[in-house]
Amino acid sequence: MRKAAMNLSTAASLFLIVLFCEEVQSKWNVNCNPKKICALKGSTVTMSCKYSHPYWEDRIYIKVEKTFWFTKTERDPLDFKTQEEYVDRVENSCISKNCTLTIRDVKESDSATYKFRFITNKYGGSYTGEPGVQLSVTDSNPNLTVKKKSNNYFECSSSCVLPDDSSYVWYKNGQNFHTGNYFYKGWVSNTDSISCALKRHEDFPSPSFCIGGYSCNAVTYSDVRICALKGSSVSFYFNYNSYSDSYPTTSFWFSPGRSTVWIDSSQSEDLTPDSRYVDRVRVTNTRQMSTLTINNLKEDDSAEYRFIFKTYSFSWGSDLHGTTLTVTDVMVEVTRILANQDPQRAELKCHSRCTPANYYYRWFRNGQEIPHNKSTYTVLINTTDRFSCALSSFKEHRAPEVYAPVLTSVSTDFTDDIFEGTQVVLKCSSDANPPANYTWYKKTKSSALPLHGKGSEFDLSAIQTSDSGEYFCVANNQLGENRSEYLNIDVKYAPKRADVSLSHAEIVEGDSVSLTCSSDGNPAPSYSWYKDNQVMLQGQGDMYQFTSVKSEDSGTYCCEVGNIYGRINSSAIFINVEYSPRLPSVSMNPPGYVAAGSSVTLTCSSVANPAATYTWYKEHSTSPAADGQTFTIVDIRGEHGGNYYCQARNSRGHHNSTIHLIVVSSSASSAIAGSITFLLLIGLFLSAFIILSYRKKKAVRQIHQTREGAGDNETKRLGNLGRHQGSSSTAGLGNSVAQDDVCYASVIFSKNQEEPLYSNFVPAEPKTSQNEEKEENVEYSAIMIKNTPCKKSYDASEESSVLYSTVCKVNK
């Protein structure tokens, strides 16, 4: 028992020693498997590597501190999963030195060589696996094959990694008969052939698989895809065999892409009668092969072509994909710019997707052939040069020329006026190959301001007045640039502000004063001026000028501005015209003579701006007698009599007015009062006498008018009166006829009793012998009673308020 235990202990020790020795002797190594992976776009790819290292080296215990994957070969490579394009798509893990990398939803850009690296605690202790894992991501051919797993059970497999959710289409004898998983389970005949394709990749089906071996109804196309140059010829064919091995009774080539012009879109039609292929297509059929040849290829010949046939006992379906033809032109590509050279150079490459690597080329510069036959050509960059190339065997089919942008222009489809708030799109166009990139600018006073727009269109949404200006664009490609002309954008808008200002603050009568109205608006607005919100002043534009301002010009002014898009009023501004006092008006209360011992008040008033102050002076006195508008003197004495003057003064000047004060004694004052009373009585007596005389003369005139008759006009009566006066003068004063013909009068009385009476009046002279002859002369008087109207226009009703009268004086 003890011996057995000893043997076990010895064996364990030996195992540990061997293990330790093995670990010490481990080498630095990374081994990845497989070395190449093909994956279809959208699939999930997993790659793995196993690493090893010694546990002890240079007396240092080796410990792994970091592991990561990388794609870019650099001096200090970085973990590629930190790159933005891999975020949320990458996972990696390590278990017992086995490290895996998983990439989900792979893209064609993920195609690269992935390498694994581990870093230890030892200085320089890092190791990278070589050559890594090469990942190829394709979006086309999944490389499918059909495999028979057992009777009636078939599997569609691929040499590439496919997406986990892939769906498959199954074909039998060229006819779609099942869609589902990667396997098919069901009965098929030994004479049938089946094939499969990945859904959405039906143009890459698997080869047909004969169920019964070699003898079945099967079709094989020579090429799944063919690329050919424009102008060249292409031939493709397919082999077929049938179980009966009988010659086809009907066969032809057709293109599903042309189904829109078929008479019946559900029935395939022979393409040879198609007008687009006439004289360019030839079909050659043998017992088990058909060849389609298309000459002078055009780019619109790019399509899929299938073959269909029938025998007496069998029909090959039209669903299975055939050969896809791509026709491409030769093109010149600018591969790089040698910007560090002076002058700058560009490297051009002549190629197409179908050009063999060892082909010879022809180069052309501005239409002239250049002695150069390589696929690449280095040229000096010159914005006026154009370059083209061709294959030596097809020199008549030249590639489109490459050149710097020319004929660059900027435009807008907005034909009406551009009003504020509308959306305006500027468009830049240019003739360039390669296609140009565009940069937008707005012109400023000193330079050009780059704008944010980079495409061929620049959107000015909800355009503002600040967007008005001149715009241009610059088109550029690898061979140069070209600038457009300016496009002026003029944004229309209604006035937004109106401000009134004065030429100066303090305004004195007689000054030259200007009112200015400041506003905006596009088009430029018109101006109207208002005073006190009532009187409109027109025809002055944005400035209203007072060449010599007057006091009556004081008031509140504003302006109205507007254009076709709207109007706006300014705030009001007040004009205060200052002027010196006008001639003062002086008065005395009580008026007239002032009795000694009484009191009198002198009053002075004047119009002025600013308001006047008043000072009273007595003539020949330099000291003011009083300040203020009124001056009261109490207990009048004789020495108070004399001239007093009032001085009205403000900051703009002064003006004086004089009044005379007469002081009388108390007795003299009573005498004067009596005299005044007597004069008043005399005046009343004379007034009564004049009224009685007027009434008597009026009665005499009415009697005379009755004698003459109502039909005589006033001119005739005056003439008769003149003749009558002449005869009276000859006959003497005693003639009774002369005493009867007193006067002629035409009187019209105003209906308005309040209207004033205007007359020409000559008083009668005393009766003497020297003036008897004069007494017989007639005095004519025109009397008019009339109101002056407020309005200036003529009013016919004025005639009713006028009294025309002829009055003659008569001796009694």
mmCIF file of C-alpha atoms in Angstrom, residues 304-533:
data_model
loop_
_atom_site.group_PDB
_atom_site.id
_atom_site.type_symbol
_atom_site.label_atom_id
_atom_site.label_comp_id
_atom_site.label_asym_id
_atom_site.label_seq_id
_atom_site.Cartn_x
_atom_site.Cartn_y
_atom_site.Cartn_z
ATOM 1 C CA GLU A 304 -29.709 39.264 -68.636
ATOM 2 C CA TYR A 305 -30.078 36.714 -71.432
ATOM 3 C CA ARG A 306 -31.689 33.287 -71.070
ATOM 4 C CA PHE A 307 -32.295 30.341 -73.354
ATOM 5 C CA ILE A 308 -35.519 28.358 -73.568
ATOM 6 C CA PHE A 309 -36.208 25.143 -75.538
ATOM 7 C CA LYS A 310 -38.845 22.488 -76.033
ATOM 8 C CA THR A 311 -38.779 18.895 -77.282
ATOM 9 C CA TYR A 312 -41.643 16.560 -78.057
ATOM 10 C CA SER A 313 -41.700 15.330 -74.464
ATOM 11 C CA PHE A 314 -40.030 18.074 -72.396
ATOM 12 C CA SER A 315 -39.952 21.874 -71.829
ATOM 13 C CA TRP A 316 -37.162 23.766 -70.107
ATOM 14 C CA GLY A 317 -38.571 26.537 -67.874
ATOM 15 C CA SER A 318 -37.701 30.211 -68.122
ATOM 16 C CA ASP A 319 -37.193 31.026 -64.395
ATOM 17 C CA LEU A 320 -33.605 29.921 -63.940
ATOM 18 C CA HIS A 321 -31.203 32.811 -64.412
ATOM 19 C CA GLY A 322 -28.846 32.769 -67.426
ATOM 20 C CA THR A 323 -25.964 35.095 -68.362
ATOM 21 C CA THR A 324 -25.836 38.742 -67.331
ATOM 22 C CA LEU A 325 -24.087 41.021 -69.836
ATOM 23 C CA THR A 326 -22.587 44.357 -68.762
ATOM 24 C CA VAL A 327 -21.457 46.730 -71.512
ATOM 25 C CA THR A 328 -19.139 49.459 -70.344
ATOM 26 C CA ASP A 329 -17.230 52.268 -71.952
ATOM 27 C CA VAL A 330 -13.570 53.104 -71.515
ATOM 28 C CA MET A 331 -13.084 55.916 -69.017
ATOM 29 C CA VAL A 332 -10.329 58.173 -67.790
ATOM 30 C CA GLU A 333 -9.973 58.363 -64.029
ATOM 31 C CA VAL A 334 -7.950 60.927 -62.114
ATOM 32 C CA THR A 335 -6.245 58.647 -59.634
ATOM 33 C CA ARG A 336 -4.182 61.178 -57.692
ATOM 34 C CA ILE A 337 -2.886 64.741 -57.613
ATOM 35 C CA LEU A 338 0.815 65.392 -57.122
ATOM 36 C CA ALA A 339 0.226 68.615 -55.181
ATOM 37 C CA ASN A 340 3.734 68.865 -53.729
ATOM 38 C CA GLN A 341 5.185 69.616 -57.144
ATOM 39 C CA ASP A 342 5.342 72.954 -58.891
ATOM 40 C CA PRO A 343 3.623 73.044 -61.263
ATOM 41 C CA GLN A 344 1.083 70.538 -60.036
ATOM 42 C CA ARG A 345 0.575 67.291 -61.880
ATOM 43 C CA ALA A 346 -2.235 64.770 -62.119
ATOM 44 C CA GLU A 347 -2.036 61.034 -62.717
ATOM 45 C CA LEU A 348 -4.662 59.763 -65.187
ATOM 46 C CA LYS A 349 -5.681 56.145 -65.649
ATOM 47 C CA CYS A 350 -7.454 54.684 -68.672
ATOM 48 C CA HIS A 351 -9.564 51.685 -67.721
ATOM 49 C CA SER A 352 -12.907 49.945 -67.777
ATOM 50 C CA ARG A 353 -14.370 47.097 -65.789
ATOM 51 C CA CYS A 354 -13.669 44.809 -68.723
ATOM 52 C CA THR A 355 -10.154 45.813 -69.753
ATOM 53 C CA PRO A 356 -7.488 43.085 -69.629
ATOM 54 C CA ALA A 357 -4.392 43.982 -67.641
ATOM 55 C CA ASN A 358 -1.989 43.679 -70.574
ATOM 56 C CA TYR A 359 -3.951 45.771 -73.030
ATOM 57 C CA TYR A 360 -2.423 48.628 -75.067
ATOM 58 C CA TYR A 361 -3.896 52.123 -75.030
ATOM 59 C CA ARG A 362 -4.001 55.358 -76.994
ATOM 60 C CA TRP A 363 -4.048 58.792 -75.337
ATOM 61 C CA PHE A 364 -5.457 62.056 -76.707
ATOM 62 C CA ARG A 365 -4.896 65.643 -75.586
ATOM 63 C CA ASN A 366 -7.334 68.249 -76.886
ATOM 64 C CA GLY A 367 -8.252 65.799 -79.627
ATOM 65 C CA GLN A 368 -4.663 65.136 -80.743
ATOM 66 C CA GLU A 369 -3.066 61.713 -80.186
ATOM 67 C CA ILE A 370 -0.158 61.534 -77.762
ATOM 68 C CA PRO A 371 2.650 58.977 -78.216
ATOM 69 C CA HIS A 372 1.859 57.032 -75.042
ATOM 70 C CA ASN A 373 0.470 53.473 -74.784
ATOM 71 C CA LYS A 374 0.381 52.758 -71.067
ATOM 72 C CA SER A 375 -2.761 52.634 -68.944
ATOM 73 C CA THR A 376 -1.591 55.547 -66.784
ATOM 74 C CA TYR A 377 -0.437 58.988 -67.893
ATOM 75 C CA THR A 378 0.961 61.859 -65.789
ATOM 76 C CA VAL A 379 0.092 65.378 -67.032
ATOM 77 C CA LEU A 380 0.552 68.985 -65.980
ATOM 78 C CA ILE A 381 -2.672 70.418 -64.600
ATOM 79 C CA ASN A 382 -4.000 72.997 -67.018
ATOM 80 C CA THR A 383 -7.610 74.135 -66.796
ATOM 81 C CA THR A 384 -7.845 74.463 -70.592
ATOM 82 C CA ASP A 385 -6.710 70.910 -71.472
ATOM 83 C CA ARG A 386 -8.950 67.927 -72.205
ATOM 84 C CA PHE A 387 -7.741 64.324 -72.076
ATOM 85 C CA SER A 388 -9.169 61.102 -73.457
ATOM 86 C CA CYS A 389 -8.028 57.535 -74.125
ATOM 87 C CA ALA A 390 -9.025 54.419 -76.047
ATOM 88 C CA LEU A 391 -8.034 50.825 -76.360
ATOM 89 C CA SER A 392 -5.629 50.368 -79.232
ATOM 90 C CA SER A 393 -7.998 47.890 -80.892
ATOM 91 C CA PHE A 394 -10.980 50.244 -80.501
ATOM 92 C CA LYS A 395 -9.504 53.678 -81.075
ATOM 93 C CA GLU A 396 -12.764 54.889 -82.580
ATOM 94 C CA HIS A 397 -14.429 54.321 -79.180
ATOM 95 C CA ARG A 398 -12.724 56.940 -77.101
ATOM 96 C CA ALA A 399 -13.377 57.487 -73.448
ATOM 97 C CA PRO A 400 -15.253 60.664 -72.516
ATOM 98 C CA GLU A 401 -12.815 63.540 -72.077
ATOM 99 C CA VAL A 402 -11.770 64.660 -68.613
ATOM 100 C CA TYR A 403 -11.323 68.384 -68.028
ATOM 101 C CA ALA A 404 -11.586 71.140 -65.426
ATOM 102 C CA PRO A 405 -14.978 72.841 -64.887
ATOM 103 C CA VAL A 406 -16.100 75.370 -67.496
ATOM 104 C CA LEU A 407 -19.241 77.441 -68.112
ATOM 105 C CA THR A 408 -20.076 77.663 -64.426
ATOM 106 C CA SER A 409 -23.273 79.607 -63.782
ATOM 107 C CA VAL A 410 -25.650 80.312 -60.916
ATOM 108 C CA SER A 411 -29.403 80.726 -61.293
ATOM 109 C CA THR A 412 -32.721 80.593 -59.499
ATOM 110 C CA ASP A 413 -36.122 79.509 -60.756
ATOM 111 C CA PHE A 414 -37.802 82.395 -58.881
ATOM 112 C CA THR A 415 -39.114 84.653 -61.677
ATOM 113 C CA ASP A 416 -41.227 87.093 -59.635
ATOM 114 C CA ASP A 417 -40.035 89.651 -57.125
ATOM 115 C CA ILE A 418 -38.476 87.978 -54.113
ATOM 116 C CA PHE A 419 -40.484 89.050 -51.089
ATOM 117 C CA GLU A 420 -39.251 88.659 -47.537
ATOM 118 C CA GLY A 421 -40.193 85.264 -46.059
ATOM 119 C CA THR A 422 -40.314 83.318 -49.336
ATOM 120 C CA GLN A 423 -38.093 80.327 -50.086
ATOM 121 C CA VAL A 424 -35.421 80.803 -52.728
ATOM 122 C CA VAL A 425 -33.157 78.047 -54.057
ATOM 123 C CA LEU A 426 -29.950 78.989 -55.859
ATOM 124 C CA LYS A 427 -28.592 76.475 -58.365
ATOM 125 C CA CYS A 428 -25.032 76.158 -59.587
ATOM 126 C CA SER A 429 -24.259 74.274 -62.781
ATOM 127 C CA SER A 430 -21.027 73.526 -64.583
ATOM 128 C CA ASP A 431 -19.654 71.432 -67.399
ATOM 129 C CA ALA A 432 -16.966 69.222 -65.859
ATOM 130 C CA ASN A 433 -15.590 65.697 -65.930
ATOM 131 C CA PRO A 434 -15.014 64.339 -63.330
ATOM 132 C CA PRO A 435 -18.226 65.883 -61.954
ATOM 133 C CA ALA A 436 -17.601 69.096 -60.075
ATOM 134 C CA ASN A 437 -18.006 69.860 -56.417
ATOM 135 C CA TYR A 438 -19.508 73.220 -55.543
ATOM 136 C CA THR A 439 -18.742 75.918 -52.986
ATOM 137 C CA TRP A 440 -21.004 78.939 -52.393
ATOM 138 C CA TYR A 441 -19.973 82.513 -51.629
ATOM 139 C CA LYS A 442 -21.627 85.853 -50.933
ATOM 140 C CA LYS A 443 -19.858 89.012 -52.012
ATOM 141 C CA THR A 444 -18.923 91.521 -49.315
ATOM 142 C CA LYS A 445 -17.348 94.975 -49.535
ATOM 143 C CA SER A 446 -13.818 93.674 -49.164
ATOM 144 C CA SER A 447 -13.939 89.943 -49.922
ATOM 145 C CA ALA A 448 -16.184 86.915 -50.434
ATOM 146 C CA LEU A 449 -17.890 85.185 -47.498
ATOM 147 C CA PRO A 450 -17.991 81.360 -47.775
ATOM 148 C CA LEU A 451 -21.423 79.882 -47.140
ATOM 149 C CA HIS A 452 -22.348 76.560 -45.564
ATOM 150 C CA GLY A 453 -23.890 75.064 -48.691
ATOM 151 C CA LYS A 454 -21.632 72.551 -50.479
ATOM 152 C CA GLY A 455 -23.925 70.961 -53.041
ATOM 153 C CA SER A 456 -25.100 72.299 -56.379
ATOM 154 C CA GLU A 457 -28.094 73.935 -54.652
ATOM 155 C CA PHE A 458 -28.125 76.540 -51.901
ATOM 156 C CA ASP A 459 -31.384 76.928 -49.999
ATOM 157 C CA LEU A 460 -32.372 80.368 -48.709
ATOM 158 C CA SER A 461 -35.447 79.280 -46.782
ATOM 159 C CA ALA A 462 -37.585 82.092 -45.300
ATOM 160 C CA ILE A 463 -35.333 84.673 -46.943
ATOM 161 C CA GLN A 464 -34.567 87.826 -44.950
ATOM 162 C CA THR A 465 -33.590 91.344 -45.966
ATOM 163 C CA SER A 466 -30.075 90.585 -44.752
ATOM 164 C CA ASP A 467 -29.859 87.906 -47.475
ATOM 165 C CA SER A 468 -29.900 90.566 -50.204
ATOM 166 C CA GLY A 469 -26.632 90.700 -52.062
ATOM 167 C CA GLU A 470 -24.550 89.161 -54.817
ATOM 168 C CA TYR A 471 -23.934 85.415 -54.796
ATOM 169 C CA PHE A 472 -21.610 83.222 -56.820
ATOM 170 C CA CYS A 473 -20.424 79.628 -56.796
ATOM 171 C CA VAL A 474 -17.126 77.926 -57.543
ATOM 172 C CA ALA A 475 -17.059 74.549 -59.315
ATOM 173 C CA ASN A 476 -13.959 72.430 -58.839
ATOM 174 C CA ASN A 477 -12.674 68.951 -59.551
ATOM 175 C CA GLN A 478 -9.222 67.329 -59.523
ATOM 176 C CA LEU A 479 -8.176 69.245 -62.663
ATOM 177 C CA GLY A 480 -9.092 72.799 -61.650
ATOM 178 C CA GLU A 481 -11.878 75.181 -60.766
ATOM 179 C CA ASN A 482 -14.118 77.761 -62.385
ATOM 180 C CA ARG A 483 -16.153 80.599 -60.867
ATOM 181 C CA SER A 484 -19.611 81.761 -61.905
ATOM 182 C CA GLU A 485 -20.776 85.310 -62.486
ATOM 183 C CA TYR A 486 -22.580 87.179 -59.706
ATOM 184 C CA LEU A 487 -26.297 86.641 -59.172
ATOM 185 C CA ASN A 488 -27.969 89.572 -57.445
ATOM 186 C CA ILE A 489 -30.667 88.716 -54.919
ATOM 187 C CA ASP A 490 -32.863 91.735 -54.185
ATOM 188 C CA VAL A 491 -35.288 91.020 -51.339
ATOM 189 C CA LYS A 492 -38.411 93.198 -51.418
ATOM 190 C CA TYR A 493 -40.107 94.234 -48.187
ATOM 191 C CA ALA A 494 -42.459 96.802 -46.688
ATOM 192 C CA PRO A 495 -41.010 99.647 -44.584
ATOM 193 C CA LYS A 496 -40.279 98.473 -41.052
ATOM 194 C CA ARG A 497 -39.381 101.785 -39.442
ATOM 195 C CA ALA A 498 -40.044 105.506 -39.832
ATOM 196 C CA ASP A 499 -38.195 108.059 -37.702
ATOM 197 C CA VAL A 500 -38.485 111.857 -37.854
ATOM 198 C CA SER A 501 -35.606 114.095 -36.785
ATOM 199 C CA LEU A 502 -34.984 117.871 -36.667
ATOM 200 C CA SER A 503 -31.964 119.611 -38.121
ATOM 201 C CA HIS A 504 -31.358 121.397 -34.775
ATOM 202 C CA ALA A 505 -32.930 121.423 -31.345
ATOM 203 C CA GLU A 506 -33.550 125.140 -30.607
ATOM 204 C CA ILE A 507 -35.596 126.817 -33.319
ATOM 205 C CA VAL A 508 -35.891 130.602 -33.576
ATOM 206 C CA GLU A 509 -38.241 132.420 -35.902
ATOM 207 C CA GLY A 510 -36.499 133.055 -39.195
ATOM 208 C CA ASP A 511 -34.215 130.039 -38.972
ATOM 209 C CA SER A 512 -33.834 127.537 -41.791
ATOM 210 C CA VAL A 513 -35.206 124.258 -40.398
ATOM 211 C CA SER A 514 -35.283 120.771 -41.941
ATOM 212 C CA LEU A 515 -37.442 117.802 -40.955
ATOM 213 C CA THR A 516 -35.967 114.471 -42.081
ATOM 214 C CA CYS A 517 -37.860 111.169 -42.256
ATOM 215 C CA SER A 518 -35.603 108.108 -42.091
ATOM 216 C CA SER A 519 -37.019 104.802 -43.266
ATOM 217 C CA ASP A 520 -36.218 101.554 -45.043
ATOM 218 C CA GLY A 521 -38.137 99.385 -47.482
ATOM 219 C CA ASN A 522 -37.539 97.893 -50.906
ATOM 220 C CA PRO A 523 -38.494 99.364 -53.320
ATOM 221 C CA ALA A 524 -37.647 102.784 -51.878
ATOM 222 C CA PRO A 525 -40.735 104.200 -50.132
ATOM 223 C CA SER A 526 -42.642 107.396 -50.890
ATOM 224 C CA TYR A 527 -43.185 110.042 -48.179
ATOM 225 C CA SER A 528 -46.157 112.114 -46.990
ATOM 226 C CA TRP A 529 -46.008 114.741 -44.240
ATOM 227 C CA TYR A 530 -48.686 115.625 -41.683
ATOM 228 C CA LYS A 531 -49.074 118.495 -39.240
ATOM 229 C CA ASP A 532 -51.229 118.063 -36.149
ATOM 230 C CA ASN A 533 -52.600 114.857 -37.747
#
